[in-house]
Amino acid sequence: KAFQSGTSQQYIYPKDIRQMLVPEVKQEAREEIDRLIVESYQAEEESKRLLDQAKHRVETLIEEAIAA
């Protein structure tokens, strides 16, 4: 918190990041963090795919309703 800037959107400047202490964590914890990061990227891609699919379906239904 000591290096945070901004009022509504908190931001840490790159020059301040060098001063931050990073704890050493066990290998298991690092692997779990890595797994969760990969899962989050996969979930983001899946959500984008599903959103595109839903948009396409809504467009199709609108076009069918107009044609009927």
Tab-separated table of N, CA, C and O in Angstrom:
chain	number	residue	atom	x	y	z
A	1	LYS	N	0.814	-1.189	0.000
A	1	LYS	CA	0.000	0.000	0.000
A	1	LYS	C	0.861	1.256	0.000
A	1	LYS	O	0.424	2.294	-0.445
A	2	ALA	N	2.072	1.155	0.505
A	2	ALA	CA	2.930	2.330	0.605
A	2	ALA	C	3.285	2.898	-0.759
A	2	ALA	O	3.520	4.090	-0.888
A	3	PHE	N	3.309	2.067	-1.803
A	3	PHE	CA	3.721	2.520	-3.126
A	3	PHE	C	2.547	2.794	-4.057
A	3	PHE	O	2.743	3.150	-5.207
A	4	GLN	N	1.311	2.605	-3.585
A	4	GLN	CA	0.153	2.809	-4.437
A	4	GLN	C	-0.041	4.284	-4.753
A	4	GLN	O	0.173	5.143	-3.910
A	5	SER	N	-0.471	4.537	-5.988
A	5	SER	CA	-0.786	5.890	-6.424
A	5	SER	C	-2.204	5.903	-6.978
A	5	SER	O	-2.744	4.870	-7.327
A	6	GLY	N	-2.778	7.080	-7.107
A	6	GLY	CA	-4.121	7.195	-7.675
A	6	GLY	C	-5.176	7.157	-6.589
A	6	GLY	O	-4.945	6.696	-5.479
A	7	THR	N	-6.363	7.651	-6.939
A	7	THR	CA	-7.432	7.700	-5.950
A	7	THR	C	-8.462	6.600	-6.172
A	7	THR	O	-8.752	5.842	-5.276
A	8	SER	N	-8.998	6.503	-7.385
A	8	SER	CA	-10.015	5.477	-7.605
A	8	SER	C	-9.401	4.204	-8.189
A	8	SER	O	-9.740	3.110	-7.780
A	9	GLN	N	-8.502	4.335	-9.131
A	9	GLN	CA	-7.824	3.185	-9.744
A	9	GLN	C	-6.412	3.118	-9.173
A	9	GLN	O	-5.577	3.943	-9.494
A	10	GLN	N	-6.171	2.156	-8.294
A	10	GLN	CA	-4.853	2.047	-7.668
A	10	GLN	C	-3.826	1.595	-8.705
A	10	GLN	O	-4.117	0.766	-9.567
A	11	TYR	N	-2.621	2.141	-8.620
A	11	TYR	CA	-1.582	1.847	-9.597
A	11	TYR	C	-0.235	1.865	-8.881
A	11	TYR	O	0.001	2.700	-8.004
A	12	ILE	N	0.637	0.953	-9.249
A	12	ILE	CA	1.989	0.931	-8.718
A	12	ILE	C	2.926	1.201	-9.884
A	12	ILE	O	2.920	0.471	-10.882
A	13	TYR	N	3.726	2.240	-9.778
A	13	TYR	CA	4.641	2.605	-10.849
A	13	TYR	C	5.791	1.599	-10.934
A	13	TYR	O	6.233	1.078	-9.902
A	14	PRO	N	6.270	1.319	-12.159
A	14	PRO	CA	7.360	0.347	-12.327
A	14	PRO	C	8.587	0.662	-11.469
A	14	PRO	O	9.225	-0.240	-10.945
A	15	LYS	N	8.913	1.933	-11.294
A	15	LYS	CA	10.084	2.296	-10.479
A	15	LYS	C	9.894	1.876	-9.018
A	15	LYS	O	10.855	1.575	-8.318
A	16	ASP	N	8.630	1.822	-8.562
A	16	ASP	CA	8.352	1.435	-7.184
A	16	ASP	C	8.317	-0.079	-6.993
A	16	ASP	O	8.526	-0.565	-5.878
A	17	ILE	N	8.067	-0.809	-8.063
A	17	ILE	CA	7.995	-2.264	-7.962
A	17	ILE	C	9.337	-2.836	-7.513
A	17	ILE	O	9.398	-3.812	-6.772
A	18	ARG	N	10.432	-2.210	-7.942
A	18	ARG	CA	11.770	-2.680	-7.559
A	18	ARG	C	11.974	-2.667	-6.050
A	18	ARG	O	12.787	-3.408	-5.526
A	19	GLN	N	11.240	-1.830	-5.350
A	19	GLN	CA	11.415	-1.705	-3.902
A	19	GLN	C	10.563	-2.700	-3.117
A	19	GLN	O	10.720	-2.830	-1.904
A	20	MET	N	9.670	-3.390	-3.796
A	20	MET	CA	8.766	-4.303	-3.109
A	20	MET	C	9.468	-5.622	-2.804
A	20	MET	O	10.219	-6.144	-3.615
A	21	LEU	N	9.192	-6.164	-1.627
A	21	LEU	CA	9.741	-7.458	-1.241
A	21	LEU	C	8.831	-8.554	-1.767
A	21	LEU	O	7.608	-8.485	-1.640
A	22	VAL	N	9.439	-9.569	-2.355
A	22	VAL	CA	8.686	-10.704	-2.881
A	22	VAL	C	9.041	-11.918	-2.035
A	22	VAL	O	10.204	-12.311	-1.963
A	23	PRO	N	8.052	-12.516	-1.391
A	23	PRO	CA	8.356	-13.664	-0.523
A	23	PRO	C	8.731	-14.901	-1.344
A	23	PRO	O	8.300	-15.059	-2.481
A	24	GLU	N	9.542	-15.738	-0.736
A	24	GLU	CA	9.878	-17.006	-1.359
A	24	GLU	C	8.786	-17.999	-0.964
A	24	GLU	O	8.435	-18.107	0.208
A	25	VAL	N	8.239	-18.691	-1.954
A	25	VAL	CA	7.170	-19.647	-1.665
A	25	VAL	C	7.603	-21.050	-2.084
A	25	VAL	O	8.475	-21.218	-2.929
A	26	LYS	N	6.951	-22.024	-1.499
A	26	LYS	CA	7.281	-23.420	-1.789
A	26	LYS	C	6.961	-23.755	-3.246
A	26	LYS	O	6.101	-23.130	-3.868
A	27	GLN	N	7.628	-24.764	-3.750
A	27	GLN	CA	7.445	-25.218	-5.132
A	27	GLN	C	5.983	-25.581	-5.397
A	27	GLN	O	5.444	-25.265	-6.450
A	28	GLU	N	5.349	-26.244	-4.428
A	28	GLU	CA	3.941	-26.641	-4.607
A	28	GLU	C	3.052	-25.418	-4.811
A	28	GLU	O	2.136	-25.432	-5.636
A	29	ALA	N	3.312	-24.373	-4.049
A	29	ALA	CA	2.512	-23.152	-4.174
A	29	ALA	C	2.742	-22.499	-5.533
A	29	ALA	O	1.803	-22.018	-6.165
A	30	ARG	N	3.989	-22.467	-5.994
A	30	ARG	CA	4.282	-21.889	-7.309
A	30	ARG	C	3.587	-22.676	-8.418
A	30	ARG	O	3.046	-22.093	-9.360
A	31	GLU	N	3.599	-24.005	-8.292
A	31	GLU	CA	2.928	-24.841	-9.293
A	31	GLU	C	1.417	-24.605	-9.275
A	31	GLU	O	0.781	-24.572	-10.329
A	32	GLU	N	0.843	-24.447	-8.082
A	32	GLU	CA	-0.595	-24.183	-7.961
A	32	GLU	C	-0.944	-22.830	-8.576
A	32	GLU	O	-1.939	-22.702	-9.298
A	33	ILE	N	-0.132	-21.824	-8.320
A	33	ILE	CA	-0.354	-20.500	-8.915
A	33	ILE	C	-0.270	-20.591	-10.428
A	33	ILE	O	-1.110	-20.035	-11.147
A	34	ASP	N	0.734	-21.304	-10.927
A	34	ASP	CA	0.891	-21.478	-12.371
A	34	ASP	C	-0.323	-22.171	-12.973
A	34	ASP	O	-0.850	-21.743	-14.002
A	35	ARG	N	-0.801	-23.219	-12.308
A	35	ARG	CA	-1.973	-23.954	-12.797
A	35	ARG	C	-3.198	-23.052	-12.834
A	35	ARG	O	-3.956	-23.042	-13.813
A	36	LEU	N	-3.379	-22.260	-11.800
A	36	LEU	CA	-4.529	-21.363	-11.745
A	36	LEU	C	-4.458	-20.279	-12.819
A	36	LEU	O	-5.484	-19.909	-13.403
A	37	ILE	N	-3.261	-19.789	-13.100
A	37	ILE	CA	-3.108	-18.787	-14.160
A	37	ILE	C	-3.469	-19.386	-15.502
A	37	ILE	O	-4.213	-18.791	-16.289
A	38	VAL	N	-2.967	-20.593	-15.776
A	38	VAL	CA	-3.284	-21.264	-17.042
A	38	VAL	C	-4.783	-21.512	-17.148
A	38	VAL	O	-5.398	-21.251	-18.192
A	39	GLU	N	-5.397	-21.973	-16.065
A	39	GLU	CA	-6.844	-22.206	-16.065
A	39	GLU	C	-7.622	-20.913	-16.316
A	39	GLU	O	-8.636	-20.924	-17.006
A	40	SER	N	-7.149	-19.818	-15.755
A	40	SER	CA	-7.860	-18.553	-15.946
A	40	SER	C	-7.800	-18.108	-17.404
A	40	SER	O	-8.788	-17.612	-17.949
A	41	TYR	N	-6.644	-18.295	-18.058
A	41	TYR	CA	-6.547	-17.947	-19.477
A	41	TYR	C	-7.437	-18.854	-20.316
A	41	TYR	O	-8.098	-18.397	-21.253
A	42	GLN	N	-7.492	-20.139	-19.975
A	42	GLN	CA	-8.361	-21.060	-20.697
A	42	GLN	C	-9.825	-20.689	-20.504
A	42	GLN	O	-10.617	-20.726	-21.448
A	43	ALA	N	-10.202	-20.320	-19.294
A	43	ALA	CA	-11.584	-19.917	-19.016
A	43	ALA	C	-11.935	-18.634	-19.760
A	43	ALA	O	-13.056	-18.492	-20.265
A	44	GLU	N	-10.982	-17.726	-19.865
A	44	GLU	CA	-11.225	-16.483	-20.609
A	44	GLU	C	-11.469	-16.782	-22.084
A	44	GLU	O	-12.397	-16.233	-22.691
A	45	GLU	N	-10.659	-17.651	-22.651
A	45	GLU	CA	-10.851	-18.025	-24.057
A	45	GLU	C	-12.190	-18.717	-24.267
A	45	GLU	O	-12.885	-18.456	-25.240
A	46	GLU	N	-12.557	-19.590	-23.346
A	46	GLU	CA	-13.843	-20.297	-23.438
A	46	GLU	C	-15.000	-19.307	-23.328
A	46	GLU	O	-15.993	-19.418	-24.061
A	47	SER	N	-14.897	-18.334	-22.431
A	47	SER	CA	-15.978	-17.363	-22.284
A	47	SER	C	-16.125	-16.506	-23.543
A	47	SER	O	-17.238	-16.185	-23.952
A	48	LYS	N	-15.001	-16.145	-24.167
A	48	LYS	CA	-15.064	-15.396	-25.421
A	48	LYS	C	-15.737	-16.220	-26.509
A	48	LYS	O	-16.559	-15.711	-27.271
A	49	ARG	N	-15.379	-17.511	-26.569
A	49	ARG	CA	-15.965	-18.391	-27.572
A	49	ARG	C	-17.475	-18.521	-27.353
A	49	ARG	O	-18.269	-18.415	-28.300
A	50	LEU	N	-17.885	-18.709	-26.110
A	50	LEU	CA	-19.302	-18.851	-25.805
A	50	LEU	C	-20.069	-17.553	-26.067
A	50	LEU	O	-21.208	-17.593	-26.541
A	51	LEU	N	-19.453	-16.412	-25.780
A	51	LEU	CA	-20.102	-15.131	-26.060
A	51	LEU	C	-20.308	-14.945	-27.559
A	51	LEU	O	-21.387	-14.534	-27.997
A	52	ASP	N	-19.294	-15.261	-28.351
A	52	ASP	CA	-19.436	-15.167	-29.807
A	52	ASP	C	-20.538	-16.095	-30.306
A	52	ASP	O	-21.322	-15.728	-31.185
A	53	GLN	N	-20.583	-17.295	-29.744
A	53	GLN	CA	-21.610	-18.265	-30.127
A	53	GLN	C	-23.004	-17.726	-29.774
A	53	GLN	O	-23.941	-17.830	-30.569
A	54	ALA	N	-23.151	-17.130	-28.591
A	54	ALA	CA	-24.440	-16.579	-28.169
A	54	ALA	C	-24.845	-15.402	-29.045
A	54	ALA	O	-26.020	-15.277	-29.434
A	55	LYS	N	-23.899	-14.532	-29.373
A	55	LYS	CA	-24.193	-13.391	-30.251
A	55	LYS	C	-24.678	-13.874	-31.610
A	55	LYS	O	-25.649	-13.345	-32.164
A	56	HIS	N	-24.007	-14.876	-32.141
A	56	HIS	CA	-24.392	-15.408	-33.445
A	56	HIS	C	-25.806	-15.994	-33.386
A	56	HIS	O	-26.608	-15.798	-34.300
A	57	ARG	N	-26.105	-16.704	-32.299
A	57	ARG	CA	-27.433	-17.309	-32.159
A	57	ARG	C	-28.515	-16.238	-32.064
A	57	ARG	O	-29.574	-16.356	-32.673
A	58	VAL	N	-28.247	-15.167	-31.299
A	58	VAL	CA	-29.219	-14.073	-31.175
A	58	VAL	C	-29.438	-13.420	-32.537
A	58	VAL	O	-30.582	-13.139	-32.936
A	59	GLU	N	-28.360	-13.178	-33.284
A	59	GLU	CA	-28.498	-12.588	-34.626
A	59	GLU	C	-29.328	-13.477	-35.529
A	59	GLU	O	-30.184	-12.994	-36.269
A	60	THR	N	-29.093	-14.792	-35.453
A	60	THR	CA	-29.868	-15.733	-36.258
A	60	THR	C	-31.334	-15.687	-35.892
A	60	THR	O	-32.205	-15.665	-36.773
A	61	LEU	N	-31.648	-15.662	-34.600
A	61	LEU	CA	-33.041	-15.621	-34.163
A	61	LEU	C	-33.719	-14.322	-34.599
A	61	LEU	O	-34.901	-14.341	-34.997
A	62	ILE	N	-33.007	-13.220	-34.536
A	62	ILE	CA	-33.572	-11.937	-34.986
A	62	ILE	C	-33.866	-11.987	-36.474
A	62	ILE	O	-34.944	-11.568	-36.927
A	63	GLU	N	-32.918	-12.494	-37.247
A	63	GLU	CA	-33.120	-12.592	-38.697
A	63	GLU	C	-34.297	-13.503	-39.035
A	63	GLU	O	-35.093	-13.209	-39.927
A	64	GLU	N	-34.441	-14.611	-38.292
A	64	GLU	CA	-35.572	-15.529	-38.516
A	64	GLU	C	-36.894	-14.854	-38.156
A	64	GLU	O	-37.901	-15.046	-38.841
A	65	ALA	N	-36.909	-14.060	-37.085
A	65	ALA	CA	-38.135	-13.377	-36.669
A	65	ALA	C	-38.544	-12.318	-37.699
A	65	ALA	O	-39.719	-12.126	-37.964
A	66	ILE	N	-37.550	-11.644	-38.264
A	66	ILE	CA	-37.850	-10.617	-39.267
A	66	ILE	C	-38.374	-11.263	-40.549
A	66	ILE	O	-39.315	-10.758	-41.179
A	67	ALA	N	-37.811	-12.401	-40.918
A	67	ALA	CA	-38.201	-13.093	-42.148
A	67	ALA	C	-39.591	-13.736	-42.018
A	67	ALA	O	-40.279	-13.943	-43.024
A	68	ALA	N	-40.031	-14.017	-40.824
A	68	ALA	CA	-41.318	-14.714	-40.629
A	68	ALA	C	-42.504	-13.806	-40.728
A	68	ALA	O	-42.632	-12.735	-40.933
